[in-house]
Tab-separated table of C-alpha atoms (C1' of nucleotides) in Angstrom:
chain	number	residue	atom	x	y	z
A	1	MET	CA	13.255	-7.158	28.034
A	2	ARG	CA	9.701	-7.264	26.834
A	3	PRO	CA	7.889	-10.550	26.592
A	4	VAL	CA	7.903	-12.342	23.285
A	5	LYS	CA	4.636	-11.811	21.514
A	6	ARG	CA	3.152	-15.095	20.483
A	7	VAL	CA	1.975	-15.092	16.914
A	8	ARG	CA	-1.347	-16.702	16.279
A	9	ILE	CA	-1.056	-18.853	13.249
A	10	THR	CA	-4.185	-20.895	12.750
A	11	GLN	CA	-6.805	-18.791	14.515
A	12	PRO	CA	-6.519	-15.017	14.147
A	13	SER	CA	-8.348	-13.042	16.778
A	14	PRO	CA	-12.038	-12.544	15.983
A	15	THR	CA	-11.662	-8.878	16.803
A	16	GLU	CA	-8.970	-8.416	14.210
A	17	LYS	CA	-10.166	-7.064	10.908
A	18	PRO	CA	-9.443	-9.491	8.062
A	19	THR	CA	-6.959	-8.431	5.438
A	20	PHE	CA	-6.984	-9.355	1.772
A	21	PRO	CA	-3.900	-11.609	2.038
A	22	ARG	CA	-5.448	-13.435	5.002
A	23	LEU	CA	-8.745	-13.792	3.186
A	24	TYR	CA	-6.942	-15.146	0.153
A	25	SER	CA	-4.985	-17.687	2.203
A	26	ALA	CA	-8.079	-18.905	3.971
A	27	LEU	CA	-9.997	-19.367	0.731
A	28	ARG	CA	-7.091	-21.062	-1.014
A	29	ASP	CA	-6.501	-23.459	1.860
A	30	HIS	CA	-10.126	-24.554	1.844
A	31	TYR	CA	-10.944	-24.648	-1.849
A	32	GLY	CA	-7.559	-25.271	-3.434
A	33	GLN	CA	-6.396	-24.408	-6.911
A	34	GLN	CA	-9.152	-23.064	-9.162
A	35	ASP	CA	-9.292	-23.380	-12.908
A	36	TRP	CA	-12.011	-20.901	-13.410
A	37	TRP	CA	-12.086	-19.542	-16.938
A	38	PRO	CA	-11.876	-22.322	-19.490
A	39	GLY	CA	-10.901	-21.270	-22.983
A	40	ASP	CA	-8.663	-22.587	-25.706
A	41	SER	CA	-7.569	-19.170	-26.929
A	42	PRO	CA	-7.474	-15.534	-25.787
A	43	PHE	CA	-10.070	-14.734	-28.434
A	44	GLU	CA	-12.434	-17.340	-27.043
A	45	VAL	CA	-12.050	-15.857	-23.568
A	46	MET	CA	-12.848	-12.405	-24.944
A	47	VAL	CA	-15.987	-13.713	-26.611
A	48	GLY	CA	-16.983	-15.418	-23.374
A	49	ALA	CA	-16.482	-12.156	-21.495
A	50	ILE	CA	-19.131	-10.472	-23.660
A	51	LEU	CA	-21.495	-13.431	-23.641
A	52	THR	CA	-21.472	-13.826	-19.863
A	53	GLN	CA	-22.695	-10.299	-19.179
A	54	ASN	CA	-25.526	-10.700	-16.667
A	55	THR	CA	-25.889	-14.293	-17.806
A	56	ALA	CA	-25.315	-17.713	-16.244
A	57	TRP	CA	-22.174	-19.421	-17.526
A	58	SER	CA	-24.105	-22.581	-18.412
A	59	ASN	CA	-25.930	-20.566	-21.066
A	60	VAL	CA	-22.683	-19.125	-22.349
A	61	GLU	CA	-21.307	-22.624	-22.845
A	62	LYS	CA	-24.175	-23.461	-25.171
A	63	ALA	CA	-23.548	-20.358	-27.235
A	64	LEU	CA	-19.821	-21.069	-27.401
A	65	ALA	CA	-20.546	-24.645	-28.487
A	66	ASN	CA	-22.708	-23.291	-31.314
A	67	LEU	CA	-19.888	-21.006	-32.425
A	68	VAL	CA	-17.430	-23.887	-32.433
A	69	ALA	CA	-19.848	-26.092	-34.365
A	70	ALA	CA	-20.279	-23.332	-36.956
A	71	ASP	CA	-16.495	-22.846	-37.024
A	72	VAL	CA	-16.693	-19.116	-36.373
A	73	LEU	CA	-14.906	-18.863	-33.052
A	74	SER	CA	-11.994	-16.910	-34.487
A	75	LEU	CA	-11.462	-13.253	-35.277
A	76	THR	CA	-11.352	-13.589	-39.049
A	77	HIS	CA	-14.407	-15.812	-39.251
A	78	MET	CA	-16.540	-13.894	-36.809
A	79	LEU	CA	-15.582	-10.627	-38.472
A	80	ARG	CA	-17.210	-11.586	-41.750
A	81	LEU	CA	-20.191	-13.379	-40.233
A	82	PRO	CA	-23.395	-11.329	-40.757
A	83	GLU	CA	-24.709	-9.984	-37.480
A	84	PRO	CA	-28.091	-11.752	-37.661
A	85	ASP	CA	-26.325	-15.071	-38.204
A	86	LEU	CA	-24.119	-14.434	-35.220
A	87	ALA	CA	-27.148	-13.499	-33.134
A	88	ALA	CA	-28.840	-16.777	-34.041
A	89	LEU	CA	-25.796	-18.773	-32.948
A	90	ILE	CA	-25.459	-17.081	-29.564
A	91	ARG	CA	-29.176	-17.192	-28.823
A	92	PRO	CA	-28.857	-19.376	-25.674
A	93	ALA	CA	-26.713	-16.704	-24.004
A	94	GLY	CA	-29.593	-14.222	-23.966
A	95	TYR	CA	-29.578	-10.588	-25.187
A	96	PHE	CA	-28.473	-12.133	-28.442
A	97	ASN	CA	-29.083	-9.128	-30.713
A	98	LEU	CA	-27.290	-6.829	-28.328
A	99	LYS	CA	-24.381	-9.202	-27.776
A	100	ALA	CA	-23.999	-9.921	-31.482
A	101	ARG	CA	-23.436	-6.221	-32.050
A	102	ARG	CA	-21.034	-6.012	-29.111
A	103	LEU	CA	-19.049	-8.960	-30.406
A	104	GLN	CA	-18.784	-7.351	-33.817
A	105	ASN	CA	-17.662	-4.105	-32.185
A	106	LEU	CA	-14.934	-6.005	-30.364
A	107	CYS	CA	-13.928	-7.860	-33.525
A	108	ARG	CA	-13.644	-4.654	-35.536
A	109	TRP	CA	-11.513	-3.088	-32.827
A	110	LEU	CA	-9.250	-6.134	-32.684
A	111	HIS	CA	-8.930	-6.098	-36.427
A	112	ASN	CA	-7.951	-2.427	-36.396
A	113	CYS	CA	-5.336	-3.208	-33.769
A	114	GLY	CA	-3.831	-5.830	-36.009
A	115	GLY	CA	-5.172	-8.866	-34.166
A	116	VAL	CA	-4.913	-10.268	-30.674
A	117	MET	CA	-1.173	-10.876	-30.825
A	118	ALA	CA	-0.485	-7.217	-31.557
A	119	LEU	CA	-1.900	-6.287	-28.156
A	120	SER	CA	1.076	-7.791	-26.340
A	121	SER	CA	3.112	-4.632	-26.859
A	122	TRP	CA	0.464	-2.400	-25.280
A	123	GLU	CA	0.887	-1.045	-21.787
A	124	THR	CA	-1.924	-2.324	-19.539
A	125	GLY	CA	-3.441	1.057	-18.689
A	126	ARG	CA	-3.592	2.144	-22.301
A	127	LEU	CA	-5.042	-1.210	-23.296
A	128	ARG	CA	-7.731	-0.911	-20.639
A	129	ASP	CA	-8.731	2.541	-21.880
A	130	ALA	CA	-8.902	1.269	-25.443
A	131	LEU	CA	-11.084	-1.670	-24.422
A	132	LEU	CA	-13.414	0.659	-22.536
A	133	GLY	CA	-13.758	2.620	-25.763
A	134	VAL	CA	-15.440	-0.348	-27.427
A	135	ASN	CA	-19.210	-0.034	-27.153
A	136	GLY	CA	-20.442	-2.923	-25.064
A	137	VAL	CA	-17.256	-3.349	-23.063
A	138	GLY	CA	-17.588	-1.957	-19.551
A	139	MET	CA	-15.130	-2.111	-16.697
A	140	GLU	CA	-15.804	-5.661	-15.597
A	141	THR	CA	-15.725	-7.042	-19.126
A	142	ALA	CA	-12.537	-5.121	-19.869
A	143	ASP	CA	-10.890	-6.520	-16.754
A	144	ASP	CA	-12.067	-10.058	-17.566
A	145	ILE	CA	-10.329	-9.684	-20.907
A	146	LEU	CA	-7.195	-8.124	-19.437
A	147	LEU	CA	-6.793	-10.759	-16.737
A	148	TYR	CA	-8.153	-13.979	-18.181
A	149	ALA	CA	-7.388	-13.500	-21.873
A	150	LEU	CA	-4.280	-11.330	-21.801
A	151	ASP	CA	-2.727	-12.291	-18.473
A	152	ARG	CA	-2.440	-8.726	-17.196
A	153	ASP	CA	-2.087	-7.807	-13.512
A	154	VAL	CA	-5.682	-6.721	-12.992
A	155	PHE	CA	-8.207	-7.751	-10.361
A	156	VAL	CA	-11.787	-8.218	-11.559
A	157	VAL	CA	-14.534	-6.751	-9.411
A	158	ASP	CA	-18.007	-8.129	-10.003
A	159	SER	CA	-21.218	-7.662	-8.088
A	160	TYR	CA	-20.612	-10.926	-6.300
A	161	THR	CA	-17.175	-9.819	-5.120
A	162	ARG	CA	-18.660	-6.568	-3.908
A	163	ARG	CA	-21.329	-8.344	-1.846
A	164	PHE	CA	-18.835	-10.775	-0.433
A	165	PHE	CA	-16.398	-8.098	0.697
A	166	ALA	CA	-19.187	-6.082	2.263
A	167	ARG	CA	-20.522	-9.142	4.082
A	168	ILE	CA	-17.115	-10.054	5.425
A	169	GLY	CA	-16.690	-6.486	6.521
A	170	ILE	CA	-13.461	-5.823	4.687
A	171	THR	CA	-15.092	-2.971	2.758
A	172	ASP	CA	-18.198	-0.908	3.375
A	173	GLY	CA	-19.773	-1.908	0.070
A	174	GLY	CA	-19.902	1.610	-1.281
A	175	ASP	CA	-16.551	1.741	-3.052
A	176	ALA	CA	-16.401	2.781	-6.664
A	177	TYR	CA	-15.298	0.055	-9.040
A	178	ASP	CA	-11.827	1.406	-9.759
A	179	SER	CA	-11.212	2.249	-6.136
A	180	LEU	CA	-11.980	-1.286	-4.997
A	181	ARG	CA	-9.971	-2.806	-7.828
A	182	ALA	CA	-6.931	-0.685	-6.993
A	183	THR	CA	-7.237	-1.499	-3.294
A	184	VAL	CA	-7.189	-5.242	-3.890
A	185	GLU	CA	-4.345	-4.985	-6.390
A	186	ARG	CA	-2.284	-2.966	-3.917
A	187	GLU	CA	-3.112	-4.783	-0.677
A	188	LEU	CA	-3.118	-8.311	-2.035
A	189	GLY	CA	-0.460	-8.039	-4.714
A	190	GLY	CA	1.028	-11.060	-6.408
A	191	GLY	CA	0.074	-10.312	-9.997
A	192	ALA	CA	-2.223	-11.918	-12.529
A	193	ARG	CA	-2.039	-15.486	-11.202
A	194	VAL	CA	-3.026	-14.477	-7.704
A	195	PHE	CA	-5.759	-12.100	-8.858
A	196	ALA	CA	-7.253	-14.785	-11.069
A	197	GLN	CA	-7.208	-17.285	-8.221
A	198	PHE	CA	-8.657	-14.831	-5.732
A	199	HIS	CA	-11.588	-13.935	-7.916
A	200	ALA	CA	-12.301	-17.577	-8.720
A	201	LEU	CA	-12.050	-18.541	-5.059
A	202	ILE	CA	-14.559	-15.895	-4.054
A	203	ILE	CA	-17.065	-17.298	-6.529
A	204	ALA	CA	-16.306	-20.871	-5.452
A	205	HIS	CA	-16.908	-19.969	-1.845
A	206	GLY	CA	-20.151	-18.228	-2.662
A	207	LYS	CA	-21.521	-21.050	-4.706
A	208	ALA	CA	-20.467	-23.622	-2.150
A	209	LEU	CA	-21.763	-22.078	1.028
A	210	CYS	CA	-22.787	-18.553	1.644
A	211	ARG	CA	-25.473	-17.853	-0.867
A	212	LYS	CA	-28.552	-16.401	0.759
A	213	LYS	CA	-27.220	-16.959	4.217
A	214	PRO	CA	-26.189	-13.969	6.318
A	215	LEU	CA	-23.680	-16.049	8.260
A	216	CYS	CA	-22.886	-19.722	8.279
A	217	ASP	CA	-21.943	-21.990	11.167
A	218	THR	CA	-20.574	-24.505	8.703
A	219	CYS	CA	-18.461	-21.880	6.968
A	220	PRO	CA	-14.929	-23.235	6.602
A	221	LEU	CA	-13.543	-19.749	6.978
A	222	ARG	CA	-14.236	-19.802	10.676
A	223	SER	CA	-11.757	-17.144	11.589
A	224	ILE	CA	-13.241	-14.709	9.099
A	225	CYS	CA	-16.805	-15.475	10.051
A	226	ALA	CA	-15.884	-15.128	13.695
A	227	PHE	CA	-14.802	-11.590	12.990
A	228	VAL	CA	-18.113	-10.849	11.338
A	229	ARG	CA	-19.985	-12.201	14.327
A	230	ALA	CA	-17.878	-10.206	16.741
A	231	SER	CA	-18.433	-7.001	14.828
A	232	ALA	CA	-22.077	-7.507	13.947
B	1	DA	C1'	-45.273	-18.201	-11.689
B	2	DC	C1'	-41.588	-16.198	-10.107
B	3	DC	C1'	-36.206	-15.032	-9.401
B	4	DC	C1'	-31.691	-14.583	-10.879
B	5	DA	C1'	-27.288	-15.131	-13.424
B	6	DG	C1'	-19.652	-14.128	-13.934
B	7	DG	C1'	-23.300	-6.110	-17.205
B	8	DG	C1'	-23.621	-2.160	-20.146
B	9	DT	C1'	-25.799	1.627	-22.562
B	10	DC	C1'	-28.725	5.285	-23.026
B	11	DA	C1'	-32.166	8.765	-21.683
B	12	DT	C1'	-33.574	11.618	-18.156
B	13	DA	C1'	-33.314	14.730	-13.788
C	1	DT	C1'	-23.867	11.838	-10.066
C	2	DA	C1'	-27.706	8.792	-9.826
C	3	DT	C1'	-31.577	6.351	-10.944
C	4	DG	C1'	-34.677	3.598	-14.444
C	5	DA	C1'	-35.752	1.138	-18.837
C	6	DC	C1'	-34.060	-2.045	-21.760
C	7	DC	C1'	-31.937	-6.098	-23.545
C	8	DA	C1'	-33.655	-12.240	-23.306
C	9	DT	C1'	-32.340	-17.095	-22.358
C	10	DG	C1'	-32.391	-21.190	-19.253
C	11	DG	C1'	-32.304	-23.343	-14.603
C	12	DG	C1'	-33.895	-23.377	-9.861
DNA sequence: ACCCAGGGTCATA
DNA sequence: TATGACCATGGG
């Protein structure tokens, strides 16, 4: 009989390519539960998704606070707010004229759909296509909305995620958006909760440690980093 | 004075 | 398909 193969539990071999489930476990064990996208309502999350385009979240918070103070952070109120007024309120988020128009585009689409609640009967793929049809909503923004506002089983790929995966060596960095998204959804699995955690964990890791450092000796994900070293 | 941050659209080749 | 210009604020 063949010898029993010992399974390595805590330290995977450095020559073994990391998988998405292993990467997820390692991140979760080190950073714990993330509560990444604050928002009191799906509509507020949607608004945040537009406002955060190429913009630091700290600036988005100021814009959202202005909207709350003006009592226009709801579909019906924002819908009838003149665009210049909206632009003035979201000024701290940058690109305020552009984003005011994009928010109004989103509001008009939501209104035509019969409101946010009416979206619950839509199949995810059809909903994604419809969102992408709104001028100002690209793939990442659409997926932010699907995952964080509507709780759909979608993984969000942002430029940060792309860099991180390429650095770890789990992808080559040249994948198209949809290809990478589908790969993570298939190979990681677990649905909306897991996808939301994974994306948040990647950002948490980046902000904590690996920004502007090719590799880090203090990286808590030693097994992953060891692989990168071995394959560098 | 830079550089960048939780992007997307549009014009051009 | 693939670049480049453009949008604009605030924090490091």
